[in-house]
């Protein structure tokens, strides 16, 4: 298992709406949240946390454009330069015939490029064991975590008590 | 957040007063308990069928394509019929996961996982046929453009058959990415409940997923873009499959209506197969509260719409054949309905055009019994459709001297039955290994779709 060497204090919540208002509360009190964990994507959470919008789709556009160029220019080179053959009286450079494969190359490169980028930037790969604060966060619990070096125990516990946390725990990850 | 207004006409998509924990318990259970007797029997039957199919494939490879009943007139018989049929079946999975995601249809969450799995397995079954029918399967890599030692000889990029290679391989790999990325958070849920070797296996499968807010944000972004990419992909794949026929000069194939008609037919047959699987899955795995009558009815509505589109396409084809004034085209269509294969034409019409019209009646749309039988009819009808297009058209071409008749050998039938075995074997393994309903996505819609929250009467959530 990976070690981050972080001393963490975290609160457990049982409802996503309480979680989001707790995150807003923490932000208003300028408490540095280390991370938030949930069993499903909670809409509104990224805005409350102030997370920047993901730029994955921009990466996808770049990969797609590269794929389209690769496909189209590759076919052009093969059919006009490397081994030009006339098939059924069609020209050496039959652009309409290239459309389907160019499209497929675009989709293929965009999808694979984005997916590989996603797993890489999230640190997710087969065999990786990222440290987990609480196993229930993939079941029915939501969790807000503070780094104990950033937020004092007293502040964190006061915050968790006020924001409706069910439990407060500490863990070294 | 999952809140929001729910129209009063909406019925619950998750029944039974569920909590998040209860959802985890219910949906992980099939992967955790020992297999039921029904599962074991189904698995043995599927695996036996698959084994017979493997035997027939090996027989074909050993003996050559002469072990099939193809002849100089009918060069495409069972192989391409089955290929197009299986590819069509795959399309519903991507449609449910991609197009319905873009349209924000919440009912997709109950059925998307199984439908996507179905896509993967159906495409594997489909891809087998072109691979085998080339005769020398050990040189199928010639399909792909790669720097080779045969004088830099590249494949023919003008050919729809090569477009197919790209379309199918792209479709398979993108569907796999979409399906697996959706599975990762659910594998993490199963991992966190497991111990020992199972924990290690699910840890590898879940890629170390923790459920961090940033990961969820990126996961949603990725899912949405993959859905956006898959949507035109669904349309392109069956359009390209239809080009295999439409770009030819054979009367009955050379028609511009083929791309939309093939796509509608693919969605039609795909949804029918999803219904077949869902009706059995919800019963055997006791998932009636997650795959509800609302889901069944919604899919029946799609079957009704696409079945009607297919019916209109059949009639349009007939009209245009007559209206064109082209004698060969007119003969091709007359021959389809009144020629030697009249039985397949009327089978197709009865199963695809007439039978789905039953779904105008709400009672039938919500009947499990009618749905199950209808799904079988539609699949038979759509198989007939591909057979009609391929066999009847080739059997009577321009030259009466080359007219011929085709009926498959036991080897061809065996390979088809074998692919059914492969499909069901893969599906049965899937329901034991992965949560068959997407856990995270069902939890996500619980507050707007669960009867605990909307009160069972469709009252708006607060």
Short mmCIF file of C-alpha atoms in Angstrom, two decimals, chain B:
data_model
loop_
_atom_site.label_atom_id
_atom_site.label_comp_id
_atom_site.label_asym_id
_atom_site.label_seq_id
_atom_site.Cartn_x
_atom_site.Cartn_y
_atom_site.Cartn_z
CA UNK B 1 -26.69 16.92 -5.00
CA UNK B 2 -29.23 14.35 -6.00
CA UNK B 3 -32.20 16.57 -5.15
CA UNK B 4 -34.46 18.30 -7.61
CA UNK B 5 -37.99 18.34 -8.86
CA UNK B 6 -39.60 15.08 -9.83
CA UNK B 7 -42.67 15.25 -12.06
CA UNK B 8 -45.76 13.87 -10.32
CA UNK B 9 -46.26 11.33 -13.10
CA UNK B 10 -42.94 9.64 -12.38
CA UNK B 11 -43.00 6.30 -10.59
CA UNK B 12 -40.13 5.12 -8.36
CA UNK B 13 -37.08 3.65 -10.08
CA UNK B 14 -35.85 2.04 -6.86
CA UNK B 15 -38.55 0.31 -4.87
CA UNK B 16 -38.59 -1.00 -1.33
CA UNK B 17 -37.65 1.90 0.96
CA UNK B 18 -33.93 1.47 0.30
CA UNK B 19 -31.05 3.08 2.14
CA UNK B 20 -27.57 3.45 0.69
CA UNK B 21 -26.32 0.53 2.76
CA UNK B 22 -29.22 -1.65 1.69
CA UNK B 23 -28.37 -0.94 -1.95
CA UNK B 24 -24.80 -2.07 -1.35
CA UNK B 25 -26.01 -5.23 0.37
CA UNK B 26 -28.51 -6.11 -2.34
CA UNK B 27 -26.31 -5.41 -5.32
CA UNK B 28 -23.13 -6.98 -3.96
CA UNK B 29 -24.97 -10.12 -2.84
CA UNK B 30 -24.86 -11.95 -6.21
CA UNK B 31 -21.06 -11.68 -6.22
CA UNK B 32 -20.72 -12.82 -2.63
CA UNK B 33 -23.05 -15.76 -2.17
CA UNK B 34 -22.52 -19.23 -3.61
CA UNK B 35 -24.11 -19.70 -7.02
CA UNK B 36 -27.71 -20.87 -7.14
CA UNK B 37 -28.82 -24.12 -8.78
CA UNK B 38 -30.35 -22.15 -11.66
CA UNK B 39 -27.03 -20.42 -12.28
CA UNK B 40 -25.09 -23.68 -12.25
CA UNK B 41 -27.51 -25.38 -14.66
CA UNK B 42 -27.50 -22.34 -16.98
CA UNK B 43 -23.71 -22.23 -16.87
CA UNK B 44 -23.33 -25.92 -17.69
CA UNK B 45 -25.73 -25.63 -20.63
CA UNK B 46 -24.01 -22.46 -21.94
CA UNK B 47 -20.52 -23.90 -21.53
CA UNK B 48 -21.56 -27.13 -23.30
CA UNK B 49 -23.00 -25.10 -26.18
CA UNK B 50 -19.86 -23.01 -26.30
CA UNK B 51 -17.73 -26.16 -26.44
CA UNK B 52 -19.72 -27.42 -29.41
CA UNK B 53 -19.22 -24.05 -31.12
CA UNK B 54 -15.47 -24.21 -30.49
CA UNK B 55 -15.46 -27.71 -32.00
CA UNK B 56 -17.27 -26.41 -35.10
CA UNK B 57 -14.86 -23.48 -35.43
CA UNK B 58 -11.88 -25.84 -35.19
CA UNK B 59 -13.56 -28.11 -37.72
CA UNK B 60 -13.92 -25.15 -40.11
CA UNK B 61 -10.31 -24.12 -39.65
CA UNK B 62 -9.09 -27.70 -40.13
CA UNK B 63 -11.34 -28.67 -43.04
CA UNK B 64 -11.62 -25.25 -44.67
CA UNK B 65 -14.60 -23.14 -45.66
CA UNK B 66 -15.75 -26.02 -47.87
CA UNK B 67 -17.34 -27.43 -44.73
CA UNK B 68 -19.91 -24.67 -45.09
CA UNK B 69 -22.62 -24.67 -47.72
CA UNK B 70 -21.57 -21.41 -49.33
CA UNK B 71 -21.31 -21.55 -53.10
CA UNK B 72 -20.22 -19.33 -55.97
CA UNK B 73 -23.50 -17.45 -55.95
CA UNK B 74 -24.02 -17.16 -52.24
CA UNK B 75 -20.66 -16.24 -50.77
CA UNK B 76 -22.13 -14.78 -47.60
CA UNK B 77 -24.54 -17.02 -45.73
CA UNK B 78 -24.82 -17.74 -42.05
CA UNK B 79 -21.50 -16.09 -41.26
CA UNK B 80 -22.34 -12.52 -42.24
CA UNK B 81 -25.99 -12.90 -41.20
CA UNK B 82 -24.80 -13.77 -37.71
CA UNK B 83 -22.13 -11.09 -37.74
CA UNK B 84 -24.64 -8.33 -38.51
CA UNK B 85 -27.14 -9.77 -36.03
CA UNK B 86 -24.65 -9.85 -33.16
CA UNK B 87 -23.30 -6.38 -33.92
CA UNK B 88 -26.86 -5.06 -33.90
CA UNK B 89 -27.50 -6.64 -30.52
CA UNK B 90 -24.47 -4.88 -29.14
CA UNK B 91 -25.83 -1.48 -30.00
CA UNK B 92 -28.46 -1.25 -27.28
CA UNK B 93 -25.79 -1.36 -24.59
CA UNK B 94 -24.03 1.71 -25.90
CA UNK B 95 -27.33 3.39 -26.59
CA UNK B 96 -28.47 2.91 -22.99
CA UNK B 97 -25.16 3.92 -21.47
CA UNK B 98 -24.24 6.77 -23.80
CA UNK B 99 -27.27 8.33 -25.45
CA UNK B 100 -29.53 7.99 -22.42
CA UNK B 101 -26.77 9.43 -20.23
CA UNK B 102 -26.55 12.48 -22.49
CA UNK B 103 -30.34 12.79 -22.41
CA UNK B 104 -30.25 12.55 -18.59
CA UNK B 105 -32.61 9.58 -18.51
CA UNK B 106 -32.48 8.35 -14.93
CA UNK B 107 -34.03 4.98 -15.70
CA UNK B 108 -30.85 3.92 -17.47
CA UNK B 109 -29.10 3.36 -14.12
CA UNK B 110 -30.96 0.12 -13.44
CA UNK B 111 -29.99 -1.54 -16.69
CA UNK B 112 -26.90 0.18 -18.09
CA UNK B 113 -24.27 -2.09 -16.54
CA UNK B 114 -25.79 -5.31 -17.87
CA UNK B 115 -26.50 -3.72 -21.24
CA UNK B 116 -22.89 -2.55 -21.58
CA UNK B 117 -21.65 -6.02 -20.67
CA UNK B 118 -24.00 -7.38 -23.29
CA UNK B 119 -22.41 -5.04 -25.84
CA UNK B 120 -18.93 -6.34 -25.11
CA UNK B 121 -19.95 -10.00 -25.34
CA UNK B 122 -22.09 -9.45 -28.44
CA UNK B 123 -19.24 -7.69 -30.25
CA UNK B 124 -16.89 -10.58 -29.38
CA UNK B 125 -19.44 -13.02 -30.87
CA UNK B 126 -19.84 -10.77 -33.92
CA UNK B 127 -16.13 -10.38 -34.54
CA UNK B 128 -15.64 -14.15 -34.60
CA UNK B 129 -17.57 -14.50 -37.86
CA UNK B 130 -15.50 -12.22 -40.13
CA UNK B 131 -12.38 -13.74 -38.58
CA UNK B 132 -13.46 -17.28 -39.42
CA UNK B 133 -15.03 -16.58 -42.78
CA UNK B 134 -11.79 -15.36 -44.32
CA UNK B 135 -10.78 -19.02 -44.32
CA UNK B 136 -7.21 -18.56 -43.17
CA UNK B 137 -7.67 -17.18 -39.69
CA UNK B 138 -3.94 -17.23 -39.00
CA UNK B 139 -3.39 -14.33 -41.41
CA UNK B 140 -6.22 -12.08 -40.27
CA UNK B 141 -3.65 -9.52 -39.18
CA UNK B 142 -3.44 -8.66 -42.89
CA UNK B 143 -6.61 -6.65 -42.19
CA UNK B 144 -4.64 -4.03 -40.34
CA UNK B 145 -2.37 -1.47 -41.96
CA UNK B 146 1.09 -2.14 -40.60
CA UNK B 147 4.54 -1.83 -42.16
CA UNK B 148 5.04 -5.23 -43.76
CA UNK B 149 7.51 -7.10 -45.92
CA UNK B 150 5.11 -7.61 -48.80
CA UNK B 151 6.29 -4.58 -50.75
CA UNK B 152 4.70 -2.04 -48.42
CA UNK B 153 1.35 -3.43 -49.46
CA UNK B 154 -1.39 -1.61 -47.56
CA UNK B 155 -5.04 -2.56 -47.19
CA UNK B 156 -7.58 -0.93 -49.51
CA UNK B 157 -8.93 2.16 -47.77
CA UNK B 158 -11.69 2.44 -50.37
CA UNK B 159 -13.27 -0.76 -49.12
CA UNK B 160 -16.19 -0.78 -46.68
CA UNK B 161 -14.89 -4.13 -45.44
CA UNK B 162 -11.78 -2.36 -44.16
CA UNK B 163 -13.90 0.43 -42.69
CA UNK B 164 -15.65 -2.36 -40.81
CA UNK B 165 -12.38 -3.57 -39.32
CA UNK B 166 -11.72 -0.09 -37.95
CA UNK B 167 -15.31 0.45 -36.86
CA UNK B 168 -15.67 -2.83 -34.99
CA UNK B 169 -12.28 -2.68 -33.29
CA UNK B 170 -12.85 0.94 -32.23
CA UNK B 171 -16.35 0.13 -31.05
CA UNK B 172 -15.17 -2.83 -29.01
CA UNK B 173 -12.31 -1.04 -27.34
CA UNK B 174 -14.24 2.16 -26.57
CA UNK B 175 -17.19 0.17 -25.19
CA UNK B 176 -14.75 -1.77 -23.03
CA UNK B 177 -13.24 1.44 -21.64
CA UNK B 178 -16.66 2.90 -20.91
CA UNK B 179 -17.89 -0.28 -19.21
CA UNK B 180 -14.76 -0.83 -17.16
CA UNK B 181 -14.44 2.79 -16.01
CA UNK B 182 -18.02 2.55 -14.76
CA UNK B 183 -17.18 -0.66 -12.94
CA UNK B 184 -14.12 0.63 -11.07
CA UNK B 185 -16.00 2.36 -8.17
CA UNK B 186 -18.26 -0.67 -7.76
CA UNK B 187 -15.31 -3.05 -7.67
CA UNK B 188 -13.98 -0.84 -4.85
CA UNK B 189 -17.26 -1.33 -2.98
CA UNK B 190 -16.99 -5.11 -3.37
CA UNK B 191 -13.29 -4.97 -2.39
CA UNK B 192 -14.04 -3.16 0.85
CA UNK B 193 -16.48 -5.88 1.86
CA UNK B 194 -14.19 -8.76 0.87
CA UNK B 195 -11.33 -10.50 2.61
CA UNK B 196 -8.39 -12.75 1.73
CA UNK B 197 -7.80 -13.63 -1.89
CA UNK B 198 -11.07 -12.02 -3.05
CA UNK B 199 -9.92 -8.73 -1.54
CA UNK B 200 -6.65 -8.94 -3.46
CA UNK B 201 -8.41 -9.72 -6.73
CA UNK B 202 -10.95 -6.93 -6.31
CA UNK B 203 -8.20 -4.56 -5.24
CA UNK B 204 -6.45 -5.20 -8.54
CA UNK B 205 -9.74 -4.81 -10.42
CA UNK B 206 -10.67 -1.57 -8.64
CA UNK B 207 -7.29 0.07 -9.45
CA UNK B 208 -7.04 1.44 -5.88
CA UNK B 209 -10.21 3.55 -6.10
CA UNK B 210 -10.92 5.58 -2.95
CA UNK B 211 -13.89 7.77 -3.88
CA UNK B 212 -12.06 11.07 -3.52
CA UNK B 213 -14.07 14.13 -4.61
CA UNK B 214 -11.55 15.05 -7.31
CA UNK B 215 -11.58 11.49 -8.67
CA UNK B 216 -15.38 11.52 -8.85
CA UNK B 217 -15.32 14.85 -10.65
CA UNK B 218 -12.86 13.54 -13.25
CA UNK B 219 -14.76 10.23 -13.47
CA UNK B 220 -17.95 12.06 -14.32
CA UNK B 221 -16.18 14.25 -16.83
CA UNK B 222 -14.64 11.17 -18.47
CA UNK B 223 -17.98 9.31 -18.51
CA UNK B 224 -19.72 12.24 -20.13
CA UNK B 225 -17.12 12.68 -22.87
CA UNK B 226 -16.95 8.93 -23.51
CA UNK B 227 -20.75 9.01 -23.82
CA UNK B 228 -20.44 11.91 -26.25
CA UNK B 229 -17.88 9.96 -28.29
CA UNK B 230 -19.82 6.70 -28.16
CA UNK B 231 -23.06 8.25 -29.38
CA UNK B 232 -21.88 8.97 -32.94
CA UNK B 233 -19.86 5.75 -32.72
CA UNK B 234 -23.06 3.71 -32.31
CA UNK B 235 -24.52 5.39 -35.37
CA UNK B 236 -21.30 5.07 -37.36
CA UNK B 237 -20.70 1.37 -36.66
CA UNK B 238 -23.97 0.09 -38.02
CA UNK B 239 -23.92 2.68 -40.79
CA UNK B 240 -20.55 1.27 -41.85
CA UNK B 241 -21.88 -2.29 -41.54
CA UNK B 242 -24.69 -1.25 -43.88
CA UNK B 243 -22.07 0.16 -46.31
CA UNK B 244 -20.80 -3.41 -46.73
CA UNK B 245 -24.03 -3.88 -48.67
CA UNK B 246 -25.05 -0.39 -49.77
CA UNK B 247 -21.83 0.45 -51.64
CA UNK B 248 -22.21 -2.65 -53.81
CA UNK B 249 -24.09 -2.81 -57.12
CA UNK B 250 -26.37 -5.69 -56.15
CA UNK B 251 -30.11 -4.92 -56.46
CA UNK B 252 -31.68 -5.05 -53.01
CA UNK B 253 -28.44 -3.96 -51.32
CA UNK B 254 -27.59 -0.80 -53.20
CA UNK B 255 -29.98 1.48 -51.31
CA UNK B 256 -29.43 4.78 -49.54
CA UNK B 257 -31.95 3.92 -46.82
CA UNK B 258 -29.65 1.24 -45.44
CA UNK B 259 -27.66 3.31 -42.89
CA UNK B 260 -30.61 4.69 -40.85
CA UNK B 261 -32.57 1.49 -41.36
CA UNK B 262 -29.69 -0.64 -40.05
CA UNK B 263 -29.17 1.63 -37.05
CA UNK B 264 -32.87 1.51 -36.11
CA UNK B 265 -32.86 -2.27 -36.55
CA UNK B 266 -29.76 -2.59 -34.40
CA UNK B 267 -31.31 -0.63 -31.55
CA UNK B 268 -34.51 -2.63 -31.95
CA UNK B 269 -32.79 -6.01 -31.69
CA UNK B 270 -30.39 -4.80 -29.02
CA UNK B 271 -33.18 -3.66 -26.75
CA UNK B 272 -34.94 -6.96 -27.29
CA UNK B 273 -31.85 -8.82 -26.10
CA UNK B 274 -31.53 -6.48 -23.10
CA UNK B 275 -35.14 -7.34 -22.25
CA UNK B 276 -34.43 -11.07 -22.54
CA UNK B 277 -31.49 -10.74 -20.17
CA UNK B 278 -33.14 -8.30 -17.76
CA UNK B 279 -36.31 -10.33 -17.35
CA UNK B 280 -34.23 -13.39 -16.43
CA UNK B 281 -31.65 -11.49 -14.37
CA UNK B 282 -34.16 -9.63 -12.20
CA UNK B 283 -35.96 -12.88 -11.45
CA UNK B 284 -32.96 -15.13 -10.80
CA UNK B 285 -30.90 -12.56 -8.87
CA UNK B 286 -33.99 -11.17 -7.12
CA UNK B 287 -33.42 -7.63 -8.37
CA UNK B 288 -37.06 -6.73 -9.02
CA UNK B 289 -36.74 -3.65 -6.81
CA UNK B 290 -33.91 -2.26 -8.95
CA UNK B 291 -34.97 -3.42 -12.42
CA UNK B 292 -38.59 -2.42 -12.03
CA UNK B 293 -41.60 -2.52 -14.30
CA UNK B 294 -40.80 1.13 -15.09
CA UNK B 295 -37.51 0.03 -16.64
CA UNK B 296 -39.18 -2.79 -18.55
CA UNK B 297 -41.90 -0.46 -19.80
CA UNK B 298 -39.42 2.25 -20.88
CA UNK B 299 -37.47 -0.30 -22.90
CA UNK B 300 -40.67 -1.64 -24.43
CA UNK B 301 -41.46 1.89 -25.58
CA UNK B 302 -38.06 2.03 -27.32
CA UNK B 303 -38.82 -1.35 -28.93
CA UNK B 304 -42.17 -0.02 -30.13
CA UNK B 305 -40.62 3.12 -31.64
CA UNK B 306 -37.67 1.40 -33.31
CA UNK B 307 -39.87 -1.50 -34.48
CA UNK B 308 -42.16 1.00 -36.14
CA UNK B 309 -39.20 2.77 -37.78
CA UNK B 310 -38.00 -0.59 -39.08
CA UNK B 311 -41.51 -1.30 -40.42
CA UNK B 312 -41.58 2.05 -42.21
CA UNK B 313 -38.13 1.27 -43.66
CA UNK B 314 -39.38 -2.07 -45.05
CA UNK B 315 -42.33 -0.36 -46.70
CA UNK B 316 -40.15 2.48 -48.01
CA UNK B 317 -37.81 -0.07 -49.58
CA UNK B 318 -40.71 -1.75 -51.34
CA UNK B 319 -42.11 1.58 -52.51
CA UNK B 320 -38.77 2.86 -53.82
CA UNK B 321 -38.09 -0.45 -55.59
CA UNK B 322 -41.40 -0.08 -57.41
CA UNK B 323 -41.12 3.68 -57.94
CA UNK B 324 -37.56 3.49 -59.31
CA UNK B 325 -38.84 1.69 -62.39
CA UNK B 326 -35.63 -0.36 -62.31
CA UNK B 327 -36.56 -3.89 -63.25
CA UNK B 328 -33.75 -5.64 -61.36
CA UNK B 329 -34.61 -3.77 -58.17
CA UNK B 330 -38.29 -4.59 -58.60
CA UNK B 331 -37.45 -8.24 -59.15
CA UNK B 332 -35.19 -8.33 -56.08
CA UNK B 333 -38.00 -7.20 -53.82
CA UNK B 334 -40.65 -9.31 -55.50
CA UNK B 335 -38.32 -12.26 -55.04
CA UNK B 336 -37.82 -11.50 -51.36
CA UNK B 337 -41.54 -11.67 -50.63
CA UNK B 338 -42.62 -14.30 -53.15
CA UNK B 339 -39.42 -16.23 -53.98
CA UNK B 340 -37.89 -19.34 -52.51
CA UNK B 341 -37.16 -17.65 -49.21
CA UNK B 342 -40.70 -16.31 -48.72
CA UNK B 343 -40.85 -17.94 -45.29
CA UNK B 344 -37.99 -15.83 -43.96
CA UNK B 345 -39.55 -12.64 -45.35
CA UNK B 346 -42.90 -13.30 -43.71
CA UNK B 347 -41.17 -14.39 -40.50
CA UNK B 348 -39.34 -11.08 -40.51
CA UNK B 349 -42.51 -9.07 -41.16
CA UNK B 350 -44.52 -10.90 -38.51
CA UNK B 351 -41.88 -10.68 -35.80
CA UNK B 352 -40.53 -7.18 -36.49
CA UNK B 353 -43.41 -5.15 -37.82
CA UNK B 354 -46.61 -6.68 -36.54
CA UNK B 355 -45.75 -8.15 -33.13
CA UNK B 356 -44.20 -5.01 -31.49
CA UNK B 357 -47.41 -3.10 -32.24
CA UNK B 358 -48.87 -4.96 -29.24
CA UNK B 359 -46.88 -2.55 -27.11
CA UNK B 360 -49.30 0.26 -27.86
CA UNK B 361 -51.34 -1.39 -25.09
CA UNK B 362 -50.03 -0.42 -21.65
CA UNK B 363 -51.02 -3.73 -20.13
CA UNK B 364 -48.75 -5.59 -22.54
CA UNK B 365 -45.89 -3.14 -22.06
CA UNK B 366 -45.98 -3.86 -18.34
CA UNK B 367 -46.40 -7.61 -18.63
CA UNK B 368 -43.25 -9.61 -17.94
CA UNK B 369 -44.65 -12.62 -19.77
CA UNK B 370 -45.48 -10.66 -22.94
CA UNK B 371 -42.18 -8.76 -22.75
CA UNK B 372 -40.13 -11.94 -22.55
CA UNK B 373 -41.83 -13.61 -25.49
CA UNK B 374 -41.80 -10.41 -27.52
CA UNK B 375 -38.05 -10.02 -26.95
CA UNK B 376 -37.51 -13.53 -28.32
CA UNK B 377 -39.77 -12.81 -31.32
CA UNK B 378 -37.91 -9.60 -32.10
CA UNK B 379 -34.55 -11.33 -31.97
CA UNK B 380 -35.79 -14.08 -34.28
CA UNK B 381 -37.31 -11.46 -36.58
CA UNK B 382 -34.13 -9.42 -36.74
CA UNK B 383 -32.11 -12.52 -37.49
CA UNK B 384 -34.53 -13.21 -40.35
CA UNK B 385 -34.07 -9.64 -41.56
CA UNK B 386 -30.32 -10.11 -42.00
CA UNK B 387 -30.87 -13.51 -43.58
CA UNK B 388 -33.41 -12.01 -46.00
CA UNK B 389 -31.05 -9.22 -47.00
CA UNK B 390 -28.09 -11.53 -47.53
CA UNK B 391 -29.38 -14.89 -48.75
CA UNK B 392 -32.41 -13.93 -50.84
CA UNK B 393 -30.54 -11.15 -52.61
CA UNK B 394 -27.57 -13.33 -53.51
CA UNK B 395 -29.68 -16.37 -54.42
CA UNK B 396 -31.24 -14.61 -57.40
CA UNK B 397 -28.76 -12.25 -59.05
CA UNK B 398 -28.59 -10.80 -62.59
CA UNK B 399 -27.90 -14.14 -64.29
CA UNK B 400 -30.53 -16.87 -63.96
CA UNK B 401 -27.82 -19.38 -64.92
CA UNK B 402 -26.06 -18.71 -61.62
CA UNK B 403 -29.16 -18.83 -59.44
CA UNK B 404 -28.72 -21.02 -56.44
CA UNK B 405 -30.18 -21.98 -53.08
CA UNK B 406 -28.45 -21.93 -49.74
CA UNK B 407 -29.02 -23.86 -46.59
CA UNK B 408 -26.45 -24.12 -43.83
CA UNK B 409 -24.50 -27.23 -42.84
CA UNK B 410 -24.35 -28.52 -39.28
CA UNK B 411 -21.00 -26.76 -38.92
CA UNK B 412 -22.47 -23.34 -39.67
CA UNK B 413 -25.43 -23.94 -37.36
CA UNK B 414 -23.01 -25.22 -34.72
CA UNK B 415 -20.91 -22.07 -34.85
CA UNK B 416 -24.00 -19.89 -34.47
CA UNK B 417 -25.23 -21.94 -31.51
CA UNK B 418 -21.70 -21.79 -30.13
CA UNK B 419 -21.73 -17.99 -30.17
CA UNK B 420 -24.99 -18.06 -28.22
CA UNK B 421 -23.16 -20.30 -25.73
CA UNK B 422 -20.22 -17.89 -25.63
CA UNK B 423 -22.52 -14.93 -25.03
CA UNK B 424 -24.43 -16.54 -22.19
CA UNK B 425 -21.32 -18.07 -20.61
CA UNK B 426 -19.66 -14.64 -20.53
CA UNK B 427 -22.82 -13.04 -19.15
CA UNK B 428 -23.20 -15.67 -16.44
CA UNK B 429 -19.58 -15.19 -15.35
CA UNK B 430 -20.14 -11.42 -15.39
CA UNK B 431 -23.14 -11.58 -13.02
CA UNK B 432 -21.05 -13.58 -10.56
CA UNK B 433 -17.99 -11.33 -10.71
CA UNK B 434 -19.35 -7.79 -11.01
CA UNK B 435 -22.39 -5.99 -9.62
CA UNK B 436 -24.96 -6.38 -12.38
CA UNK B 437 -26.63 -3.07 -11.49
CA UNK B 438 -24.37 -0.01 -11.18
CA UNK B 439 -24.21 0.53 -7.39
CA UNK B 440 -22.83 4.07 -7.37
CA UNK B 441 -25.23 5.25 -10.06
CA UNK B 442 -28.29 3.80 -8.32
CA UNK B 443 -27.25 5.50 -5.07
CA UNK B 444 -26.84 8.71 -7.02
CA UNK B 445 -30.48 8.68 -8.18
CA UNK B 446 -31.93 7.26 -4.95
CA UNK B 447 -33.27 10.58 -3.69
CA UNK B 448 -35.00 11.42 -6.94
CA UNK B 449 -35.95 7.89 -7.89
CA UNK B 450 -36.32 5.89 -4.68
CA UNK B 451 -39.79 5.45 -3.23
CA UNK B 452 -38.50 6.14 0.27
CA UNK B 453 -37.80 9.69 -0.85
CA UNK B 454 -40.49 10.36 -3.42
CA UNK B 455 -43.07 8.56 -1.34
CA UNK B 456 -44.03 5.97 -3.87
CA UNK B 457 -46.73 8.23 -5.24
CA UNK B 458 -44.36 10.30 -7.31
CA UNK B 459 -44.57 13.30 -5.03
CA UNK B 460 -41.90 15.95 -5.62
CA UNK B 461 -38.81 15.68 -3.44
CA UNK B 462 -37.90 18.64 -1.33
#
